[in-house]
PDB file of C-alpha atoms and ligand atoms in Angstrom:
ATOM      1  CA  MET P   1      -3.461 -29.459   1.247  1.00 96.00           C
ATOM      2  CA  LEU P   2      -5.288 -28.419   4.409  1.00 97.00           C
ATOM      3  CA  LYS P   3      -8.959 -29.303   4.245  1.00 97.00           C
ATOM      4  CA  LEU P   4     -11.444 -28.123   6.863  1.00 97.00           C
ATOM      5  CA  SER P   5     -14.793 -29.855   6.483  1.00 97.00           C
ATOM      6  CA  GLY P   6     -17.650 -28.405   8.516  1.00 96.00           C
ATOM      7  CA  ILE P   7     -15.669 -27.882  11.711  1.00 97.00           C
ATOM      8  CA  SER P   8     -17.431 -26.558  14.796  1.00 97.00           C
ATOM      9  CA  ILE P   9     -16.049 -25.865  18.255  1.00 97.00           C
ATOM     10  CA  ARG P  10     -17.532 -24.711  21.541  1.00 97.00           C
ATOM     11  CA  LEU P  11     -15.715 -22.858  24.306  1.00 97.00           C
ATOM     12  CA  ALA P  12     -17.336 -22.591  27.732  1.00 95.00           C
ATOM     13  CA  GLY P  13     -20.554 -23.879  26.176  1.00 94.00           C
ATOM     14  CA  ILE P  14     -20.665 -21.198  23.459  1.00 95.00           C
ATOM     15  CA  THR P  15     -20.274 -22.077  19.782  1.00 96.00           C
ATOM     16  CA  VAL P  16     -17.198 -20.207  18.563  1.00 96.00           C
ATOM     17  CA  LEU P  17     -16.763 -21.829  15.108  1.00 97.00           C
ATOM     18  CA  ARG P  18     -19.785 -23.056  13.177  1.00 96.00           C
ATOM     19  CA  ARG P  19     -19.311 -25.529  10.304  1.00 96.00           C
ATOM     20  CA  VAL P  20     -16.205 -23.845   8.931  1.00 96.00           C
ATOM     21  CA  THR P  21     -15.236 -25.305   5.563  1.00 96.00           C
ATOM     22  CA  SER P  22     -12.225 -24.328   3.466  1.00 95.00           C
ATOM     23  CA  GLU P  23      -9.369 -25.715   1.402  1.00 96.00           C
ATOM     24  CA  SER P  24      -5.845 -24.332   1.376  1.00 96.00           C
ATOM     25  CA  ARG P  25      -3.407 -25.688  -1.172  1.00 96.00           C
ATOM     26  CA  ALA P  26       0.310 -26.246  -0.825  1.00 96.00           C
ATOM     27  CA  GLY P  27       2.313 -23.287  -2.094  1.00 96.00           C
ATOM     28  CA  GLN P  28      -0.572 -20.950  -1.365  1.00 96.00           C
ATOM     29  CA  LEU P  29      -1.196 -18.389   1.333  1.00 97.00           C
ATOM     30  CA  THR P  30      -4.700 -18.310   2.773  1.00 96.00           C
ATOM     31  CA  ALA P  31      -5.706 -15.241   4.763  1.00 96.00           C
ATOM     32  CA  VAL P  32      -8.278 -15.697   7.527  1.00 97.00           C
ATOM     33  CA  VAL P  33      -9.758 -12.272   8.176  1.00 96.00           C
ATOM     34  CA  GLY P  34     -12.195 -11.467  10.968  1.00 96.00           C
ATOM     35  CA  ARG P  35     -12.866  -8.899  13.677  1.00 95.00           C
ATOM     36  CA  ASN P  36     -11.656  -9.211  17.254  1.00 94.00           C
ATOM     37  CA  GLY P  37     -13.388 -12.199  18.787  1.00 94.00           C
ATOM     38  CA  ALA P  38     -14.342 -13.683  15.394  1.00 95.00           C
ATOM     39  CA  GLY P  39     -12.546 -16.942  16.214  1.00 96.00           C
ATOM     40  CA  LYS P  40      -9.240 -16.616  14.311  1.00 96.00           C
ATOM     41  CA  THR P  41      -6.978 -17.729  17.172  1.00 97.00           C
ATOM     42  CA  SER P  42      -9.462 -20.461  18.096  1.00 97.00           C
ATOM     43  CA  LEU P  43      -9.311 -21.762  14.523  1.00 97.00           C
ATOM     44  CA  LEU P  44      -5.512 -22.020  14.604  1.00 98.00           C
ATOM     45  CA  ARG P  45      -5.562 -23.603  18.064  1.00 97.00           C
ATOM     46  CA  THR P  46      -8.103 -26.136  16.794  1.00 98.00           C
ATOM     47  CA  ILE P  47      -5.823 -27.054  13.864  1.00 98.00           C
ATOM     48  CA  MET P  48      -2.998 -27.480  16.420  1.00 97.00           C
ATOM     49  CA  GLY P  49      -5.243 -29.854  18.397  1.00 97.00           C
ATOM     50  CA  LEU P  50      -5.382 -27.530  21.419  1.00 96.00           C
ATOM     51  CA  ILE P  51      -9.187 -27.193  21.153  1.00 97.00           C
ATOM     52  CA  ALA P  52     -11.329 -30.278  20.581  1.00 96.00           C
ATOM     53  CA  LEU P  53     -13.614 -30.479  17.564  1.00 97.00           C
ATOM     54  CA  ASP P  54     -17.321 -30.569  18.257  1.00 96.00           C
ATOM     55  CA  GLU P  55     -18.013 -31.748  14.728  1.00 97.00           C
ATOM     56  CA  GLY P  56     -16.296 -31.877  11.358  1.00 98.00           C
ATOM     57  CA  ARG P  57     -12.952 -33.064  10.113  1.00 98.00           C
ATOM     58  CA  ILE P  58      -9.501 -31.592   9.510  1.00 98.00           C
ATOM     59  CA  GLU P  59      -7.227 -33.224   6.938  1.00 98.00           C
ATOM     60  CA  LEU P  60      -3.651 -32.358   6.121  1.00 98.00           C
ATOM     61  CA  ASN P  61      -2.353 -33.923   2.911  1.00 97.00           C
ATOM     62  CA  GLY P  62      -5.029 -36.584   3.196  1.00 96.00           C
ATOM     63  CA  GLN P  63      -4.343 -37.446   6.844  1.00 97.00           C
ATOM     64  CA  ASP P  64      -7.250 -37.105   9.256  1.00 97.00           C
ATOM     65  CA  LEU P  65      -5.855 -35.021  12.133  1.00 97.00           C
ATOM     66  CA  SER P  66      -8.211 -36.624  14.640  1.00 95.00           C
ATOM     67  CA  GLU P  67      -5.663 -39.488  14.545  1.00 93.00           C
ATOM     68  CA  VAL P  68      -2.856 -37.122  15.579  1.00 96.00           C
ATOM     69  CA  PRO P  69      -2.767 -35.862  19.192  1.00 94.00           C
ATOM     70  CA  ALA P  70      -1.839 -32.223  19.849  1.00 93.00           C
ATOM     71  CA  HIS P  71       1.753 -33.103  20.801  1.00 90.00           C
ATOM     72  CA  GLY P  72       2.156 -35.026  17.532  1.00 94.00           C
ATOM     73  CA  ARG P  73       1.105 -32.204  15.229  1.00 96.00           C
ATOM     74  CA  THR P  74       4.547 -30.617  15.221  1.00 94.00           C
ATOM     75  CA  ARG P  75       5.965 -33.997  14.228  1.00 94.00           C
ATOM     76  CA  ILE P  76       3.785 -34.128  11.103  1.00 96.00           C
ATOM     77  CA  GLY P  77       5.137 -30.753  10.016  1.00 96.00           C
ATOM     78  CA  ILE P  78       2.805 -28.122  11.439  1.00 97.00           C
ATOM     79  CA  GLY P  79       4.516 -24.915  12.594  1.00 97.00           C
ATOM     80  CA  TYR P  80       2.596 -22.367  14.662  1.00 96.00           C
ATOM     81  CA  ALA P  81       3.492 -18.790  15.554  1.00 96.00           C
ATOM     82  CA  PRO P  82       0.931 -17.684  18.180  1.00 94.00           C
ATOM     83  CA  GLU P  83       0.059 -14.032  18.747  1.00 88.00           C
ATOM     84  CA  ASP P  84       2.170 -13.836  21.885  1.00 83.00           C
ATOM     85  CA  ARG P  85       5.238 -15.382  20.131  1.00 73.00           C
ATOM     86  CA  VAL P  86       6.948 -16.407  23.408  1.00 82.00           C
ATOM     87  CA  MET P  87      10.736 -16.967  23.248  1.00 91.00           C
ATOM     88  CA  PHE P  88      12.584 -18.593  26.120  1.00 93.00           C
ATOM     89  CA  PRO P  89      14.456 -15.621  27.640  1.00 93.00           C
ATOM     90  CA  THR P  90      17.424 -17.615  28.949  1.00 95.00           C
ATOM     91  CA  PHE P  91      18.143 -19.119  25.514  1.00 96.00           C
ATOM     92  CA  THR P  92      19.546 -17.439  22.441  1.00 97.00           C
ATOM     93  CA  VAL P  93      17.287 -16.999  19.429  1.00 97.00           C
ATOM     94  CA  GLU P  94      19.168 -19.825  17.690  1.00 98.00           C
ATOM     95  CA  GLU P  95      18.535 -22.148  20.628  1.00 97.00           C
ATOM     96  CA  ASN P  96      14.872 -21.105  20.614  1.00 97.00           C
ATOM     97  CA  LEU P  97      14.663 -22.019  16.928  1.00 97.00           C
ATOM     98  CA  ARG P  98      16.460 -25.360  17.302  1.00 97.00           C
ATOM     99  CA  LEU P  99      14.579 -26.457  20.401  1.00 95.00           C
ATOM    100  CA  PRO P 100      11.308 -27.718  18.830  1.00 93.00           C
ATOM    101  CA  CYS P 101      13.269 -29.857  16.339  1.00 95.00           C
ATOM    102  CA  GLU P 102      15.556 -31.182  19.066  1.00 93.00           C
ATOM    103  CA  LEU P 103      12.553 -32.110  21.198  1.00 92.00           C
ATOM    104  CA  LEU P 104      11.251 -34.092  18.228  1.00 91.00           C
ATOM    105  CA  GLY P 105      14.584 -35.948  18.064  1.00 93.00           C
ATOM    106  CA  VAL P 106      15.461 -34.579  14.616  1.00 94.00           C
ATOM    107  CA  LYS P 107      19.088 -35.309  13.667  1.00 95.00           C
ATOM    108  CA  ARG P 108      21.556 -32.463  14.082  1.00 96.00           C
ATOM    109  CA  ALA P 109      22.377 -32.257  10.344  1.00 97.00           C
ATOM    110  CA  GLU P 110      18.708 -31.961   9.498  1.00 95.00           C
ATOM    111  CA  VAL P 111      18.173 -29.242  12.118  1.00 97.00           C
ATOM    112  CA  ASP P 112      21.158 -27.390  10.594  1.00 97.00           C
ATOM    113  CA  ARG P 113      19.494 -27.589   7.166  1.00 96.00           C
ATOM    114  CA  SER P 114      16.174 -26.346   8.541  1.00 96.00           C
ATOM    115  CA  LEU P 115      17.971 -23.422  10.186  1.00 97.00           C
ATOM    116  CA  GLU P 116      19.717 -22.588   6.904  1.00 97.00           C
ATOM    117  CA  ARG P 117      16.369 -22.607   5.139  1.00 96.00           C
ATOM    118  CA  ALA P 118      14.779 -20.414   7.833  1.00 97.00           C
ATOM    119  CA  VAL P 119      17.612 -17.871   7.452  1.00 98.00           C
ATOM    120  CA  GLU P 120      17.253 -17.996   3.664  1.00 97.00           C
ATOM    121  CA  VAL P 121      13.548 -17.199   3.972  1.00 97.00           C
ATOM    122  CA  VAL P 122      13.991 -14.670   6.802  1.00 97.00           C
ATOM    123  CA  PRO P 123      17.430 -13.049   6.242  1.00 97.00           C
ATOM    124  CA  GLN P 124      16.930 -10.733   9.268  1.00 96.00           C
ATOM    125  CA  LEU P 125      17.373 -13.815  11.466  1.00 97.00           C
ATOM    126  CA  LYS P 126      21.084 -13.922  10.753  1.00 96.00           C
ATOM    127  CA  ASP P 127      21.772 -10.982  13.070  1.00 96.00           C
ATOM    128  CA  LEU P 128      19.219 -12.134  15.617  1.00 97.00           C
ATOM    129  CA  LEU P 129      20.415 -15.742  16.103  1.00 97.00           C
ATOM    130  CA  PRO P 130      23.130 -14.993  18.705  1.00 97.00           C
ATOM    131  CA  ARG P 131      20.877 -12.590  20.639  1.00 96.00           C
ATOM    132  CA  SER P 132      19.139 -13.537  23.842  1.00 95.00           C
ATOM    133  CA  GLY P 133      15.465 -14.470  23.498  1.00 94.00           C
ATOM    134  CA  SER P 134      14.748 -11.718  26.028  1.00 94.00           C
ATOM    135  CA  ALA P 135      16.505  -9.001  24.013  1.00 92.00           C
ATOM    136  CA  LEU P 136      14.178  -8.655  21.051  1.00 93.00           C
ATOM    137  CA  SER P 137      11.844  -5.844  20.092  1.00 91.00           C
ATOM    138  CA  GLY P 138       8.247  -6.729  19.279  1.00 90.00           C
ATOM    139  CA  GLY P 139       8.964  -6.723  15.543  1.00 92.00           C
ATOM    140  CA  GLN P 140      12.179  -8.735  15.897  1.00 93.00           C
ATOM    141  CA  GLY P 141      10.269 -11.221  18.047  1.00 94.00           C
ATOM    142  CA  LYS P 142       7.759 -11.681  15.214  1.00 94.00           C
ATOM    143  CA  MET P 143      10.591 -12.399  12.740  1.00 95.00           C
ATOM    144  CA  ALA P 144      12.106 -14.920  15.183  1.00 96.00           C
ATOM    145  CA  ALA P 145       8.698 -16.542  15.748  1.00 96.00           C
ATOM    146  CA  LEU P 146       8.244 -16.865  11.972  1.00 97.00           C
ATOM    147  CA  GLY P 147      11.657 -18.555  11.783  1.00 97.00           C
ATOM    148  CA  ARG P 148      10.706 -20.946  14.575  1.00 96.00           C
ATOM    149  CA  ALA P 149       7.412 -21.844  12.858  1.00 97.00           C
ATOM    150  CA  LEU P 150       9.335 -22.529   9.630  1.00 97.00           C
ATOM    151  CA  MET P 151      11.771 -24.867  11.431  1.00 97.00           C
ATOM    152  CA  VAL P 152       9.027 -27.468  11.983  1.00 95.00           C
ATOM    153  CA  GLY P 153       6.437 -26.299   9.436  1.00 96.00           C
ATOM    154  CA  ARG P 154       7.347 -28.586   6.559  1.00 95.00           C
ATOM    155  CA  SER P 155       3.696 -28.999   5.520  1.00 97.00           C
ATOM    156  CA  LEU P 156       1.729 -26.237   7.197  1.00 98.00           C
ATOM    157  CA  VAL P 157       2.606 -22.897   8.789  1.00 98.00           C
ATOM    158  CA  LEU P 158       0.033 -21.091  10.961  1.00 98.00           C
ATOM    159  CA  LEU P 159       0.687 -17.413  11.720  1.00 97.00           C
ATOM    160  CA  ASP P 160      -1.609 -15.545  14.100  1.00 97.00           C
ATOM    161  CA  GLU P 161      -1.887 -11.830  13.267  1.00 96.00           C
ATOM    162  CA  PRO P 162       1.789 -11.408  12.354  1.00 95.00           C
ATOM    163  CA  PHE P 163       1.305  -7.981  10.775  1.00 95.00           C
ATOM    164  CA  GLN P 164      -0.373  -6.392  13.815  1.00 93.00           C
ATOM    165  CA  GLY P 165       1.869  -3.675  15.189  1.00 90.00           C
ATOM    166  CA  LEU P 166       4.690  -4.187  12.666  1.00 93.00           C
ATOM    167  CA  ALA P 167       6.255  -0.955  11.407  1.00 93.00           C
ATOM    168  CA  PRO P 168       5.989  -0.560   7.592  1.00 93.00           C
ATOM    169  CA  VAL P 169       9.623  -1.555   6.906  1.00 94.00           C
ATOM    170  CA  LEU P 170       9.357  -4.743   8.971  1.00 94.00           C
ATOM    171  CA  ALA P 171       5.906  -5.520   7.508  1.00 95.00           C
ATOM    172  CA  HIS P 172       7.447  -5.256   4.043  1.00 95.00           C
ATOM    173  CA  GLN P 173      10.298  -7.603   5.039  1.00 96.00           C
ATOM    174  CA  TYR P 174       7.853 -10.041   6.635  1.00 96.00           C
ATOM    175  CA  ALA P 175       5.734 -10.106   3.443  1.00 96.00           C
ATOM    176  CA  GLU P 176       8.903 -10.623   1.373  1.00 96.00           C
ATOM    177  CA  SER P 177       9.749 -13.642   3.541  1.00 97.00           C
ATOM    178  CA  LEU P 178       6.326 -15.153   2.919  1.00 97.00           C
ATOM    179  CA  ARG P 179       6.729 -14.617  -0.838  1.00 96.00           C
ATOM    180  CA  LYS P 180      10.159 -16.270  -0.710  1.00 96.00           C
ATOM    181  CA  LEU P 181       8.711 -19.201   1.226  1.00 96.00           C
ATOM    182  CA  ARG P 182       6.199 -19.760  -1.572  1.00 94.00           C
ATOM    183  CA  THR P 183       9.077 -20.049  -4.055  1.00 94.00           C
ATOM    184  CA  LEU P 184      11.573 -21.957  -1.900  1.00 94.00           C
ATOM    185  CA  ALA P 185       9.103 -24.341  -0.250  1.00 95.00           C
ATOM    186  CA  PRO P 186       6.106 -24.809  -2.567  1.00 96.00           C
ATOM    187  CA  GLU P 187       5.079 -27.886  -0.563  1.00 96.00           C
ATOM    188  CA  VAL P 188       4.149 -25.687   2.419  1.00 97.00           C
ATOM    189  CA  CYS P 189       0.628 -24.418   2.954  1.00 98.00           C
ATOM    190  CA  VAL P 190       0.418 -21.096   4.867  1.00 98.00           C
ATOM    191  CA  LEU P 191      -2.497 -19.750   6.917  1.00 98.00           C
ATOM    192  CA  VAL P 192      -2.287 -16.147   8.133  1.00 98.00           C
ATOM    193  CA  THR P 193      -4.927 -14.498  10.311  1.00 97.00           C
ATOM    194  CA  GLU P 194      -5.554 -10.744  10.436  1.00 96.00           C
ATOM    195  CA  SER P 195      -8.278  -8.544  11.849  1.00 94.00           C
ATOM    196  CA  ASN P 196      -7.329  -5.855   9.329  1.00 91.00           C
ATOM    197  CA  GLY P 197      -7.182  -7.637   5.969  1.00 89.00           C
ATOM    198  CA  SER P 198      -5.734  -4.599   4.177  1.00 90.00           C
ATOM    199  CA  LEU P 199      -2.442  -5.148   6.062  1.00 90.00           C
ATOM    200  CA  LEU P 200      -1.912  -8.223   3.865  1.00 91.00           C
ATOM    201  CA  ARG P 201      -2.231  -6.226   0.618  1.00 90.00           C
ATOM    202  CA  ASP P 202      -1.835  -8.542  -2.381  1.00 91.00           C
ATOM    203  CA  LEU P 203      -0.102 -11.339  -0.444  1.00 95.00           C
ATOM    204  CA  PRO P 204      -2.992 -13.854  -0.101  1.00 95.00           C
ATOM    205  CA  ASP P 205      -3.837 -16.349  -2.851  1.00 95.00           C
ATOM    206  CA  GLN P 206      -7.175 -16.796  -1.124  1.00 94.00           C
ATOM    207  CA  THR P 207      -9.045 -14.902   1.597  1.00 95.00           C
ATOM    208  CA  VAL P 208     -11.575 -16.424   3.953  1.00 95.00           C
ATOM    209  CA  PHE P 209     -13.739 -14.179   6.141  1.00 95.00           C
ATOM    210  CA  LEU P 210     -14.693 -15.341   9.619  1.00 96.00           C
ATOM    211  CA  GLU P 211     -17.884 -13.672  10.790  1.00 92.00           C
ATOM    212  CA  ARG P 212     -19.633 -14.726  13.985  1.00 86.00           C
ATOM    213  CA  GLY P 213     -17.888 -18.094  13.794  1.00 88.00           C
ATOM    214  CA  GLU P 214     -18.949 -18.803  10.213  1.00 90.00           C
ATOM    215  CA  CYS P 215     -16.671 -18.550   7.222  1.00 88.00           C
ATOM    216  CA  ARG P 216     -17.084 -17.473   3.647  1.00 83.00           C
ATOM    217  CA  VAL P 217     -14.548 -17.236   0.831  1.00 80.00           C
ATOM    218  CA  ALA P 218     -13.941 -13.664  -0.316  1.00 77.00           C
ATOM    219  CA  THR P 219     -15.012 -12.604  -3.802  1.00 73.00           C
ATOM    220  CA  ALA P 220     -12.406 -11.343  -6.293  1.00 69.00           C
ATOM    221  CA  ALA P 221     -13.586  -7.734  -5.749  1.00 71.00           C
ATOM    222  CA  GLU P 222     -13.084  -8.042  -1.972  1.00 74.00           C
ATOM    223  CA  CYS P 223      -9.559  -9.348  -2.547  1.00 67.00           C
ATOM    224  CA  ALA P 224      -8.492  -6.452  -4.810  1.00 59.00           C
ATOM    225  CA  PRO P 225      -5.394  -4.843  -3.303  1.00 56.00           C
ATOM    226  CA  THR P 226      -6.148  -1.528  -1.634  1.00 51.00           C
ATOM    227  CA  HIS P 227      -2.742   0.127  -2.070  1.00 49.00           C
TER     228      HIS P 227
HETATM  229  N1  ATP H 301     -10.644 -20.109  26.674  1.00 54.10           N
HETATM  230  C1  ATP H 301     -11.810 -19.563  26.281  1.00 54.10           C
HETATM  231  N2  ATP H 301     -12.949 -19.799  26.980  1.00 54.10           N
HETATM  232  C2  ATP H 301     -14.131 -19.266  26.606  1.00 54.10           C
HETATM  233  N3  ATP H 301     -14.274 -18.480  25.526  1.00 54.10           N
HETATM  234  C3  ATP H 301     -13.176 -18.219  24.794  1.00 54.10           C
HETATM  235  C4  ATP H 301     -11.890 -18.728  25.135  1.00 54.10           C
HETATM  236  N4  ATP H 301     -10.991 -18.293  24.225  1.00 54.10           N
HETATM  237  C5  ATP H 301     -11.690 -17.522  23.363  1.00 54.10           C
HETATM  238  N5  ATP H 301     -13.001 -17.470  23.706  1.00 54.10           N
HETATM  239  C6  ATP H 301     -14.060 -16.737  22.966  1.00 54.10           C
HETATM  240  O1  ATP H 301     -14.098 -17.261  21.649  1.00 54.10           O
HETATM  241  C7  ATP H 301     -14.348 -16.213  20.714  1.00 54.10           C
HETATM  242  C8  ATP H 301     -13.225 -16.206  19.672  1.00 54.10           C
HETATM  243  O2  ATP H 301     -12.004 -15.830  20.301  1.00 54.10           O
HETATM  244  P1  ATP H 301     -10.641 -15.805  19.491  1.00 54.10           P
HETATM  245  O3  ATP H 301      -9.564 -15.484  20.461  1.00 54.10           O
HETATM  246  O4  ATP H 301     -10.533 -17.033  18.703  1.00 54.10           O
HETATM  247  O5  ATP H 301     -10.905 -14.564  18.502  1.00 54.10           O
HETATM  248  P2  ATP H 301      -9.893 -13.800  17.560  1.00 54.10           P
HETATM  249  O6  ATP H 301     -10.590 -13.683  16.227  1.00 54.10           O
HETATM  250  O7  ATP H 301      -8.558 -14.438  17.594  1.00 54.10           O
HETATM  251  O8  ATP H 301      -9.836 -12.351  18.231  1.00 54.10           O
HETATM  252  P3  ATP H 301      -8.614 -11.281  18.278  1.00 54.10           P
HETATM  253  O9  ATP H 301      -8.644 -10.562  16.947  1.00 54.10           O
HETATM  254  O10 ATP H 301      -9.028 -10.367  19.396  1.00 54.10           O
HETATM  255  O11 ATP H 301      -7.342 -12.012  18.526  1.00 54.10           O
HETATM  256  C9  ATP H 301     -14.449 -14.930  21.514  1.00 54.10           C
HETATM  257  O12 ATP H 301     -15.797 -14.645  21.713  1.00 54.10           O
HETATM  258  C10 ATP H 301     -13.764 -15.275  22.826  1.00 54.10           C
HETATM  259  O13 ATP H 301     -14.329 -14.536  23.868  1.00 54.10           O
HETATM  260 MG1   MG H 302      -6.703 -13.819  18.125  1.00 54.10          MG
END
């Protein structure tokens, strides 16, 4: 479980998140919905340890993350697909996916298993693996970035606005992958941000709205699918 308890952050002296509190359970997908500038990316970067907490506490499966430096958060099983989803252009997609695990010193057999699982969850990866990291369309890049986040995200997967700009067919495939992940890896907690919550349709188990840096859990009526 990911537990945020009253977390606040400041950037350039301005409070960007104010006492954000929420709980996301394993096997569940939590949507974080907020307008441009609401603080969605900052929230994910804070969970990754890239922005320091001003106050509050973040716990993952009971572990206080203040004890884990930013570079150690991948090691405890947090996978992150940022908005800009950068792939190393001189590496193949497969190399891009293996790299974070290799940097952590994970054994080859275990990396192979993680890759198999990523392909099971995101079948479109199969065709993309031999391709160069520089030869992907925007949508393909998002699929590859999801695969890379899954490679290390054994406990928590953070996805920043993955549905923005995805054509309907790819958005459908992406949502299918997230549903499959819930079944195949019920120990993983997933956080997905979106500025347009309706793009997520009925995917979230829980929706949290970020408004002017504060959060509130959506009511059942607000979560009703709009399609
Ligand atoms: N490095 C920074 N220094 C100062 N202010 C920042 C920095 N990064 C973000 N901000 C500010 O923090 C606020 C939240 O930004 P953030 O990028 O988290 O929003 P967002 O919800 O992800 O927006 P978007 O939907 O446009 O991606 C904004 O007001 C932004 O201007
Ligand atoms: Mg953002």
